Short mmCIF file of C-alpha atoms in Angstrom, two decimals:
data_model
loop_
_atom_site.label_atom_id
_atom_site.label_comp_id
_atom_site.label_asym_id
_atom_site.label_seq_id
_atom_site.Cartn_x
_atom_site.Cartn_y
_atom_site.Cartn_z
CA MET A 246 94.54 57.44 42.41
CA THR A 247 96.94 58.57 39.49
CA SER A 248 97.18 55.17 38.73
CA ALA A 249 93.42 54.84 37.69
CA ALA A 250 93.92 58.11 35.27
CA PRO A 251 93.88 58.54 31.81
CA SER A 252 97.67 58.71 30.98
CA ALA A 253 98.09 61.63 27.93
CA LEU A 254 99.43 64.69 29.27
CA LEU A 255 97.19 67.96 29.60
CA THR A 256 97.88 71.04 27.45
CA ALA A 257 98.71 74.34 29.33
CA GLN A 258 94.82 75.61 28.19
CA GLU A 259 93.70 71.67 29.34
CA LEU A 260 95.58 72.18 32.63
CA ALA A 261 95.28 75.30 33.57
CA ALA A 262 90.79 74.89 33.40
CA ARG A 263 90.97 71.70 35.63
CA LEU A 264 92.60 73.13 38.19
CA ARG A 265 90.06 76.04 37.81
CA GLY A 266 87.21 73.12 37.77
CA VAL A 267 88.87 72.62 41.37
CA GLY A 268 88.24 76.17 42.20
CA GLU A 269 84.60 76.19 41.37
CA GLU A 270 83.54 73.47 43.10
CA ARG A 271 85.39 73.85 46.15
CA TYR A 272 86.91 77.18 47.19
CA HIS A 273 85.55 78.69 49.77
CA HIS A 274 83.92 81.65 48.25
CA ARG A 275 80.53 79.02 47.79
CA HIS A 276 80.87 78.23 52.15
CA PRO A 277 77.90 79.41 53.20
CA PHE A 278 79.59 81.56 56.17
CA HIS A 279 80.53 83.33 53.49
CA LEU A 280 77.67 83.61 51.53
CA LEU A 281 75.92 85.27 55.15
CA MET A 282 78.60 87.51 55.12
CA HIS A 283 78.50 89.06 51.69
CA GLU A 284 74.13 89.21 52.51
CA GLY A 285 75.52 90.96 56.12
CA LYS A 286 73.55 88.33 58.08
CA LEU A 287 76.82 88.27 60.62
CA THR A 288 76.73 89.56 63.08
CA ARG A 289 80.17 91.84 65.07
CA SER A 290 80.24 89.08 67.53
CA GLN A 291 80.74 87.14 64.02
CA LEU A 292 82.85 88.42 62.03
CA GLN A 293 84.74 89.20 65.04
CA ALA A 294 85.05 85.07 65.43
CA TRP A 295 86.24 85.06 62.32
CA ALA A 296 89.30 87.85 62.03
CA LEU A 297 89.95 86.39 65.13
CA ASN A 298 90.50 82.55 63.77
CA ARG A 299 91.82 83.59 59.74
CA PHE A 300 93.92 85.33 61.69
CA TYR A 301 96.84 82.93 62.46
CA TYR A 302 96.34 81.26 59.21
CA GLN A 303 97.52 85.09 58.31
CA SER A 304 100.11 84.73 60.43
CA GLN A 305 102.15 81.68 59.36
CA ILE A 306 101.30 82.84 56.25
CA PRO A 307 104.98 83.22 55.81
CA VAL A 308 105.80 79.92 57.72
CA LYS A 309 104.42 78.40 54.67
CA ASP A 310 105.89 80.24 51.96
CA ALA A 311 109.77 80.05 53.78
CA LEU A 312 109.13 76.04 54.47
CA ILE A 313 108.59 76.35 50.68
CA LEU A 314 112.07 78.52 50.02
CA SER A 315 113.56 76.49 52.13
CA ARG A 316 112.82 73.17 50.07
CA CYS A 317 113.96 74.91 47.26
CA ASP A 318 117.78 75.04 44.66
CA ASP A 319 117.49 77.38 42.56
CA PRO A 320 118.08 81.18 43.06
CA GLU A 321 116.04 82.61 40.13
CA PHE A 322 112.84 80.14 42.38
CA ARG A 323 113.44 82.06 45.46
CA ARG A 324 113.98 85.00 44.68
CA ARG A 325 110.39 85.74 43.43
CA TRP A 326 108.70 83.96 45.51
CA ARG A 327 109.98 85.90 48.64
CA LYS A 328 108.27 88.19 47.16
CA ARG A 329 105.59 86.72 49.75
CA VAL A 330 107.68 86.67 52.69
CA VAL A 331 108.17 90.45 52.49
CA ASP A 332 104.43 90.88 51.01
CA HIS A 333 102.67 89.72 54.82
CA ASP A 334 105.45 90.65 57.57
CA GLY A 335 105.99 93.62 55.69
CA GLU A 336 109.23 96.15 54.89
CA ARG A 337 109.84 97.20 58.65
CA ALA A 338 107.35 96.87 62.23
CA GLY A 339 104.14 98.28 61.08
CA ASP A 340 104.03 97.22 57.60
CA GLY A 341 102.84 94.52 55.59
CA GLY A 342 100.19 91.66 55.53
CA ILE A 343 99.56 90.25 59.33
CA GLU A 344 99.63 94.06 60.27
CA ARG A 345 96.88 94.87 57.95
CA TRP A 346 95.71 92.36 59.34
CA LEU A 347 95.15 92.65 62.84
CA ARG A 348 94.01 97.03 61.83
CA LEU A 349 91.22 94.36 60.24
CA ALA A 350 90.52 92.83 63.32
CA GLU A 351 90.30 96.04 65.74
CA ALA A 352 88.74 97.26 63.43
CA THR A 353 85.72 94.64 64.34
CA GLY A 354 86.13 95.98 68.08
CA LEU A 355 88.55 93.40 69.22
CA ASP A 356 91.76 94.47 71.17
CA ARG A 357 95.17 93.79 69.04
CA GLU A 358 96.97 91.78 71.46
CA ARG A 359 94.19 89.08 72.01
CA VAL A 360 94.00 88.90 68.61
CA ALA A 361 97.83 88.84 68.10
CA THR A 362 98.52 86.64 71.03
CA ALA A 363 96.27 82.93 69.16
CA ARG A 364 95.13 81.96 72.88
CA GLU A 365 91.32 82.20 71.73
CA VAL A 366 91.74 80.82 68.22
CA LEU A 367 89.69 77.10 67.39
CA PRO A 368 91.62 74.06 67.47
CA ALA A 369 90.36 73.29 64.70
CA THR A 370 91.86 76.12 62.82
CA ARG A 371 94.93 75.45 64.08
CA TYR A 372 95.10 72.02 63.07
CA ALA A 373 93.53 72.85 59.48
CA VAL A 374 96.72 75.83 59.32
CA ASN A 375 99.16 73.20 60.36
CA ALA A 376 98.04 70.34 57.87
CA TYR A 377 99.04 73.20 55.36
CA LEU A 378 102.79 74.20 56.87
CA GLU A 379 102.72 69.94 56.53
CA LEU A 380 101.70 70.21 52.87
CA VAL A 381 104.51 72.05 51.85
CA SER A 382 106.92 70.11 54.26
CA ARG A 383 106.43 66.47 53.18
CA LYS A 384 104.37 66.55 49.84
CA SER A 385 106.01 67.17 46.63
CA PHE A 386 108.23 70.42 45.74
CA LEU A 387 105.47 70.23 42.92
CA GLU A 388 102.62 69.95 45.21
CA ALA A 389 103.77 72.93 47.57
CA VAL A 390 104.09 74.64 44.88
CA ALA A 391 101.09 73.83 43.24
CA SER A 392 98.94 74.01 46.49
CA SER A 393 99.21 78.07 46.30
CA LEU A 394 97.18 77.74 43.18
CA THR A 395 93.90 78.62 45.19
CA GLU A 396 95.32 82.49 44.51
CA MET A 397 93.83 82.40 41.46
CA PHE A 398 90.27 82.66 42.43
CA SER A 399 91.47 84.80 45.74
CA ARG A 400 90.89 88.21 43.63
CA ASP A 401 87.13 88.20 42.70
CA LEU A 402 86.54 87.03 45.90
CA ILE A 403 87.78 89.16 47.09
CA ALA A 404 86.91 92.09 44.90
CA LEU A 405 83.43 90.95 46.28
CA ARG A 406 84.13 90.28 49.77
CA MET A 407 85.47 94.50 49.78
CA ASP A 408 82.43 95.86 48.31
CA LYS A 409 80.00 93.73 50.46
CA LEU A 410 81.24 94.45 53.32
CA ARG A 411 81.57 98.08 52.21
CA GLN A 412 77.92 98.06 51.62
CA HIS A 413 76.70 95.90 54.75
CA TYR A 414 79.54 96.20 58.03
CA PRO A 415 80.35 100.35 57.02
CA TRP A 416 82.10 100.41 60.22
CA LEU A 417 85.12 98.11 59.13
CA GLU A 418 86.23 100.24 56.50
CA GLY A 419 88.98 101.73 58.09
CA GLY A 420 90.02 98.17 58.06
CA LEU A 421 90.08 96.80 54.53
CA ALA A 422 93.90 97.70 53.91
CA TYR A 423 94.19 94.28 54.05
CA PHE A 424 92.10 93.35 51.02
CA GLU A 425 92.64 96.34 48.86
CA ALA A 426 96.56 95.22 48.57
CA ARG A 427 95.65 91.05 48.08
CA LEU A 428 94.07 92.57 44.91
CA THR A 429 97.53 92.63 43.46
CA GLN A 430 99.61 90.38 45.32
CA ALA A 431 96.99 87.54 44.30
CA PRO A 432 96.80 87.80 40.74
CA ASP A 433 101.07 88.37 40.22
CA ASP A 434 101.49 85.32 42.56
CA ALA A 435 99.14 82.95 40.73
CA ARG A 436 100.36 83.73 37.88
CA PHE A 437 103.82 82.71 37.97
CA ALA A 438 102.62 79.29 40.60
CA LEU A 439 100.24 78.67 37.71
CA ASP A 440 103.04 78.96 35.42
CA TRP A 441 105.42 77.41 37.04
CA VAL A 442 103.10 74.04 37.51
CA THR A 443 102.51 74.02 34.17
CA ALA A 444 106.68 74.05 32.90
CA HIS A 445 107.40 71.88 36.13
CA ALA A 446 104.46 68.96 35.71
CA THR A 447 105.94 67.34 32.57
CA THR A 448 104.50 63.92 33.01
CA ARG A 449 100.33 63.19 33.56
CA ALA A 450 100.75 62.00 36.61
CA GLU A 451 102.43 64.89 37.77
CA GLN A 452 99.63 66.87 36.13
CA GLU A 453 97.34 64.97 38.39
CA LEU A 454 98.85 65.49 41.71
CA ALA A 455 99.52 69.57 41.28
CA ILE A 456 96.03 68.81 40.33
CA GLY A 457 95.93 67.12 43.96
CA ALA A 458 98.00 69.61 45.94
CA LEU A 459 94.99 72.55 44.98
CA ARG A 460 92.35 70.32 46.33
CA ALA A 461 93.71 69.68 49.19
CA LYS A 462 94.71 73.79 49.93
CA CYS A 463 90.72 73.89 48.78
CA ASP A 464 89.69 71.50 51.69
CA ILE A 465 91.63 73.59 54.20
CA LEU A 466 90.56 77.14 53.83
CA TRP A 467 86.84 74.64 53.96
CA ALA A 468 87.46 73.33 56.94
CA GLN A 469 88.00 76.38 58.38
CA LEU A 470 85.08 78.46 57.82
CA ASP A 471 83.51 74.75 58.91
CA ALA A 472 85.08 75.04 62.61
CA LEU A 473 83.68 78.85 62.50
CA TYR A 474 80.31 77.95 61.40
CA PHE A 475 79.63 75.21 63.87
CA SER A 476 81.20 77.82 66.63
CA TYR A 477 79.77 80.68 65.65
CA VAL A 478 76.67 79.93 63.53
CA ASN A 479 75.14 76.99 63.56
CA PRO A 480 74.98 75.28 66.64
CA GLY A 481 76.78 77.83 67.66
CA TRP A 482 79.35 75.61 70.56
CA PRO A 483 82.84 76.73 70.65
CA PRO A 484 84.97 74.21 72.08
CA PRO A 485 86.42 74.95 75.97
CA GLY A 486 89.06 77.26 75.37
CA ALA A 487 87.91 79.09 72.47
CA PHE A 488 86.81 82.51 71.65
CA ARG A 489 83.20 82.99 72.63
CA MET A 490 80.81 85.95 71.40
CA GLU A 491 79.42 88.31 73.79
CA GLY A 492 77.10 87.79 75.29
CA ALA A 493 76.88 83.77 73.88
CA MET B 44 101.38 80.59 80.90
CA THR B 45 103.51 78.52 82.72
CA SER B 46 105.78 81.64 83.59
CA ALA B 47 103.49 83.31 85.79
CA ALA B 48 101.84 79.60 87.52
CA PRO B 49 103.63 79.44 91.07
CA SER B 50 106.50 77.28 91.14
CA ALA B 51 105.99 74.26 93.96
CA LEU B 52 106.11 71.33 92.35
CA LEU B 53 102.77 69.06 92.95
CA THR B 54 102.93 65.66 95.36
CA ALA B 55 101.79 62.91 92.98
CA GLN B 56 98.63 63.49 94.40
CA GLU B 57 98.16 66.73 93.17
CA LEU B 58 99.32 66.44 89.53
CA ALA B 59 96.40 63.48 89.39
CA ALA B 60 93.52 66.02 90.61
CA ARG B 61 94.46 68.30 87.99
CA LEU B 62 94.82 66.06 85.14
CA ARG B 63 91.58 64.36 86.45
CA GLY B 64 90.31 67.82 86.31
CA VAL B 65 91.31 68.57 82.70
CA GLY B 66 89.48 65.22 81.71
CA GLU B 67 86.88 66.29 84.27
CA GLU B 68 85.93 69.25 81.95
CA ARG B 69 87.57 68.70 78.35
CA TYR B 70 87.12 64.79 78.07
CA HIS B 71 85.48 63.95 74.99
CA HIS B 72 82.56 62.00 77.13
CA ARG B 73 80.96 65.46 77.54
CA HIS B 74 80.51 66.16 73.69
CA PRO B 75 76.76 66.30 72.19
CA PHE B 76 77.37 63.91 69.89
CA HIS B 77 78.37 61.43 72.03
CA LEU B 78 75.42 62.45 74.34
CA LEU B 79 72.80 61.98 71.32
CA MET B 80 74.77 58.66 70.98
CA HIS B 81 74.41 56.73 74.00
CA GLU B 82 70.72 58.58 73.78
CA GLY B 83 69.83 56.13 71.24
CA LYS B 84 69.47 59.59 69.06
CA LEU B 85 72.01 58.73 66.33
CA THR B 86 71.00 57.07 62.93
CA ARG B 87 72.21 54.46 61.76
CA SER B 88 73.85 56.88 58.54
CA GLN B 89 75.48 58.43 61.48
CA LEU B 90 76.84 56.17 63.41
CA GLN B 91 78.39 55.35 59.98
CA ALA B 92 79.58 58.36 59.88
CA TRP B 93 81.13 58.00 63.62
CA ALA B 94 82.57 54.48 62.55
CA LEU B 95 83.83 55.53 58.90
CA ASN B 96 86.02 58.75 60.16
CA ARG B 97 87.14 57.53 63.37
CA PHE B 98 88.23 54.39 61.71
CA TYR B 99 91.00 57.01 61.17
CA TYR B 100 91.90 57.71 64.48
CA GLN B 101 92.33 53.96 64.85
CA SER B 102 94.59 53.51 61.81
CA GLN B 103 96.96 56.00 62.95
CA ILE B 104 96.98 55.01 66.91
CA PRO B 105 99.73 52.41 65.87
CA VAL B 106 102.29 54.79 64.24
CA LYS B 107 101.54 57.74 66.66
CA ASP B 108 103.09 54.86 69.49
CA ALA B 109 105.92 54.12 67.06
CA LEU B 110 106.62 57.36 66.55
CA ILE B 111 107.22 57.39 70.50
CA LEU B 112 108.61 54.75 70.38
CA SER B 113 110.95 56.20 68.46
CA ARG B 114 112.03 59.04 70.31
CA CYS B 115 113.22 56.84 73.25
CA ASP B 116 116.92 54.83 73.80
CA ASP B 117 115.57 53.27 77.52
CA PRO B 118 114.11 49.71 75.97
CA GLU B 119 112.84 48.80 79.11
CA PHE B 120 109.90 51.92 79.02
CA ARG B 121 109.66 50.51 75.15
CA ARG B 122 109.58 47.13 75.43
CA ARG B 123 106.29 48.41 77.73
CA TRP B 124 104.87 51.09 75.42
CA ARG B 125 105.36 48.42 72.21
CA LYS B 126 102.14 46.35 73.84
CA ARG B 127 100.12 49.70 72.37
CA VAL B 128 101.67 48.29 68.89
CA VAL B 129 100.56 44.94 69.44
CA ASP B 130 96.90 46.02 70.88
CA HIS B 131 96.02 47.85 68.19
CA ASP B 132 97.48 45.68 64.75
CA GLY B 133 97.09 42.42 66.68
CA GLU B 134 100.15 39.46 66.27
CA ARG B 135 98.11 38.65 62.99
CA ALA B 136 95.55 39.46 60.09
CA GLY B 137 91.91 39.55 61.42
CA ASP B 138 93.86 40.51 64.62
CA GLY B 139 93.81 43.78 66.66
CA GLY B 140 92.44 47.09 67.00
CA ILE B 141 91.99 48.04 63.53
CA GLU B 142 90.24 45.17 62.85
CA ARG B 143 88.10 45.06 65.33
CA TRP B 144 87.21 48.37 64.90
CA LEU B 145 86.50 47.30 60.90
CA ARG B 146 84.11 45.17 62.22
CA LEU B 147 82.38 47.85 64.33
CA ALA B 148 81.75 49.70 60.99
CA GLU B 149 81.20 46.42 59.37
CA ALA B 150 78.09 46.05 61.88
CA THR B 151 76.94 49.89 61.36
CA GLY B 152 76.31 48.37 57.77
CA LEU B 153 79.47 49.82 56.54
CA ASP B 154 81.72 47.97 53.24
CA ARG B 155 84.93 47.33 55.31
CA GLU B 156 87.17 48.41 52.11
CA ARG B 157 85.03 52.06 51.95
CA VAL B 158 86.00 52.59 55.02
CA ALA B 159 90.12 50.80 54.86
CA THR B 160 91.09 53.02 52.42
CA ALA B 161 89.25 56.02 54.80
CA ARG B 162 88.71 58.13 51.28
CA GLU B 163 85.94 59.80 52.42
CA VAL B 164 87.23 61.08 55.97
CA LEU B 165 86.38 64.30 56.29
CA PRO B 166 89.35 66.26 56.06
CA ALA B 167 89.27 68.47 59.76
CA THR B 168 88.83 64.42 60.94
CA ARG B 169 92.76 63.98 59.38
CA TYR B 170 93.49 67.46 60.65
CA ALA B 171 92.54 66.56 63.77
CA VAL B 172 94.58 63.01 63.91
CA ASN B 173 97.97 64.77 62.09
CA ALA B 174 98.12 66.65 64.99
CA TYR B 175 98.24 64.04 66.85
CA LEU B 176 100.90 63.34 65.50
CA GLU B 177 103.05 66.24 65.46
CA LEU B 178 101.99 66.41 69.10
CA VAL B 179 104.12 63.84 69.45
CA SER B 180 107.35 64.35 66.72
CA ARG B 181 107.11 67.17 68.13
CA LYS B 182 106.44 68.61 71.67
CA SER B 183 109.05 67.41 73.99
CA PHE B 184 109.40 63.47 74.93
CA LEU B 185 107.66 64.08 78.25
CA GLU B 186 104.45 65.62 76.49
CA ALA B 187 104.46 63.13 74.44
CA VAL B 188 104.20 60.25 76.72
CA ALA B 189 101.53 62.67 78.70
CA SER B 190 98.54 63.19 75.33
CA SER B 191 98.14 59.13 75.93
CA LEU B 192 96.58 60.15 79.43
CA THR B 193 93.28 60.46 78.39
CA GLU B 194 93.14 56.36 78.59
CA MET B 195 92.59 57.85 82.34
CA PHE B 196 89.73 58.12 81.48
CA SER B 197 88.43 55.61 78.45
CA ARG B 198 87.60 53.22 80.48
CA ASP B 199 83.96 55.05 82.04
CA LEU B 200 83.40 56.49 78.86
CA ILE B 201 83.73 52.63 76.93
CA ALA B 202 81.21 50.99 79.98
CA LEU B 203 78.42 53.10 78.93
CA ARG B 204 78.96 53.30 75.55
CA MET B 205 79.37 49.39 75.92
CA ASP B 206 75.48 49.81 77.81
CA LYS B 207 74.13 52.12 76.47
CA LEU B 208 74.80 50.88 72.19
CA ARG B 209 73.59 47.08 73.24
CA GLN B 210 70.67 49.38 74.68
CA HIS B 211 69.32 51.94 71.69
CA TYR B 212 71.37 50.01 68.44
CA PRO B 213 71.23 45.91 69.15
CA TRP B 214 72.11 44.68 66.13
CA LEU B 215 75.63 46.28 66.59
CA GLU B 216 76.27 43.29 69.61
CA GLY B 217 78.28 42.05 66.73
CA GLY B 218 80.87 44.68 66.10
CA LEU B 219 81.08 45.52 70.10
CA ALA B 220 84.82 43.30 70.27
CA TYR B 221 86.78 46.50 70.18
CA PHE B 222 85.30 47.78 72.75
CA GLU B 223 85.64 44.36 75.55
CA ALA B 224 89.50 44.74 74.40
CA ARG B 225 89.85 47.77 75.57
CA LEU B 226 88.38 47.83 78.86
CA THR B 227 91.49 46.46 79.89
CA GLN B 228 94.02 47.55 77.46
CA ALA B 229 93.27 50.89 78.32
CA PRO B 230 93.35 51.34 82.34
CA ASP B 231 96.87 49.20 82.16
CA ASP B 232 98.23 51.42 79.69
CA ALA B 233 97.20 54.59 81.89
CA ARG B 234 98.60 53.10 84.92
CA PHE B 235 101.84 53.25 83.54
CA ALA B 236 101.92 56.17 81.55
CA LEU B 237 100.61 58.28 85.25
CA ASP B 238 102.88 56.39 86.55
CA TRP B 239 105.70 57.35 84.20
CA VAL B 240 105.05 61.06 83.87
CA THR B 241 104.64 61.00 87.35
CA ALA B 242 107.66 59.64 88.52
CA HIS B 243 109.69 62.41 85.40
CA ALA B 244 108.06 65.33 85.16
CA THR B 245 110.72 66.69 88.41
CA THR B 246 109.40 70.56 87.91
CA ARG B 247 106.45 72.52 87.74
CA ALA B 248 107.01 73.36 84.33
CA GLU B 249 107.14 70.07 83.79
CA GLN B 250 104.02 68.42 85.74
CA GLU B 251 102.39 72.13 83.57
CA LEU B 252 103.21 70.45 80.31
CA ALA B 253 102.12 67.47 81.17
CA ILE B 254 98.99 68.79 82.31
CA GLY B 255 98.26 71.20 78.78
CA ALA B 256 99.49 68.52 76.94
CA LEU B 257 96.76 65.92 78.51
CA ARG B 258 94.59 69.50 77.76
CA ALA B 259 95.89 69.73 73.60
CA LYS B 260 94.79 65.67 72.88
CA CYS B 261 91.37 66.21 74.96
CA ASP B 262 90.88 68.92 71.91
CA ILE B 263 92.42 66.67 69.48
CA LEU B 264 89.69 64.25 70.10
CA TRP B 265 87.12 67.02 70.92
CA ALA B 266 87.55 68.28 67.31
CA GLN B 267 86.82 65.20 65.39
CA LEU B 268 83.12 65.26 67.21
CA ASP B 269 82.62 68.93 66.77
CA ALA B 270 83.40 68.56 62.60
CA LEU B 271 80.82 64.80 62.98
CA TYR B 272 78.43 67.05 64.30
CA PHE B 273 78.79 69.91 61.85
CA SER B 274 78.04 67.23 58.57
CA TYR B 275 76.46 64.80 59.32
CA VAL B 276 73.97 66.19 62.74
CA ASN B 277 73.28 70.13 62.31
CA PRO B 278 73.22 72.17 60.46
CA GLY B 279 74.49 68.32 58.20
CA TRP B 280 76.84 69.88 55.77
CA PRO B 281 79.27 67.35 54.66
CA PRO B 282 82.62 69.42 52.67
CA PRO B 283 82.59 68.13 48.93
CA GLY B 284 84.47 65.24 48.54
CA ALA B 285 83.40 63.34 52.20
CA PHE B 286 81.09 60.32 52.97
CA ARG B 287 76.91 61.33 52.50
CA MET B 288 75.02 59.50 54.36
CA GLU B 289 71.92 57.36 52.51
CA GLY B 290 69.37 59.17 51.10
CA ALA B 291 70.41 62.72 52.08
#
C-alpha cells in the first residue's frame, strides 16, 4: 500500500487534513446505530445493550494505555500518557471513567454487577476491542499512538450525544457524568497525540502508517456498532450466551 | 465459572457428550446464513462475499496450527499435528486446502488475486479469526488443542453442504474439491484431538476448560457468519473499505 503512495513528506497541515478526512469517512459518528440513538429511536433495552457492550471497551482502555506505556522508553512521554490511565481508573474507588460508565449503565436500568462481569458482552465486541489491544501491542509504536487519534473527533460526537440523550432519553440524565468528563479530557489527549505523531512521523511512509492506524481504529469502533445493530436492531439476533433484551 | 461447577471427573463418554452438546447448541450449522445457503437462497454475490471472507479464516489455519506446534514439547504430538499444516499448505504450490479454497472462490466468479490479498475482508472477520490465533497463543495448551474440536461436527455439515451446493448452485461444482478433502481430514483430526483432550484433561476443572474452549471456538465461527449476514444479507451494510456486491 505505502509503496505505491507518493513519497513527498506531508506538511503538518496536510497530515492533519488527511487524518480528519479519515474521520469524516469512517469515524462512528456516521454509524446507523448512532443515528438511531440521536434521533431518539432506540428503546431502553437497546440502550442497555449498547451500555453493556461498550462497557467492555471502556474497561480495556487503561489496559491499552498501559500497553503503550510499557513500550515507551521516554519518561516525559510516559508522564504525559499516564494521565489516560488515571482518567479511566480514577484516583480512588468510585472515581474515574470506568466507574462513570457503570453509572451510565445503571441509569439505563441495568444492575452494575451484571455489566461489570462483562459476561453477556457480544463475542464480536470482545474480538474488536481485543484487536485494539493487539494493534497497540504489535504494530509500531508510532501506529500505537496514532490509533488514539479518534479522539480528534470525539468531542463533537459527545457534545451532540449529550444534547440528544437529554432530549430523547431524559431518564438517562443521572448517567451522563462520563461524557461530561470526556468533553475536556479527549481534546486535551488528542492535541498531545497529534503533536507527537506529527513530530515523530518523519517520512511519508511513516505518515501513511499513522493514517492507516487511525483507519484501523475507526474500523474497530465501527465493527462494535455493526455487532450491536445486528444483534439488537436488525435482524436482532444476539448469538448464544449474549445479552438478551427484555421481552425479546 | 468452574469454581461453581461440580467437581466429579467426567467419564470419557460424559465428556464427549458435553462437547457434543456444545456443538448442538452453538456450532455454526445452525446459523441463519448457512440455513439460507442450504435452502438455495443466497445470490452468487453473497456466495462471493462468503468465499472471500472465509478465505481469511482458511489462510490463518496453518498459522494457528504452527502456533500450537510451537507450544508443544512432545515430538510425537508434533508429528501427528503437523499433518494439519500439510493439509492446508499442500506438498507443493498449487496443492492444499488454501489453494482449494481459492479455487472455490474462483468458481463463484471472483478473481483469485483479489481474494488472496484479503484486502476486502470484513474487519469483523479479521477480528474473529485473530481471536482464534490469540486463543491458541495465550490460553492453556489443553484449551488450544480443545478449540479444534469443532471438527467433531464439521463432517456432517460439509456433507450436507456439498449436497446442497450441488443442488442449488450447480455452477459451483468445479470448486468443491476443498470440501471433498475435508470429508476425510476433519474426522481424522477430530478423533486424535478428542482422544488427546480426554487423556490430558485429568481434573474436572480442566475438563470444563476444554468445554469452554470449544464454546469459545464456536463463538468465533458464529461471529464470522453474523458479520456476513449483517453486511451482505440484512440490513446489508458492509463497512467502509470492505467487499461490495455487484450492483449493490
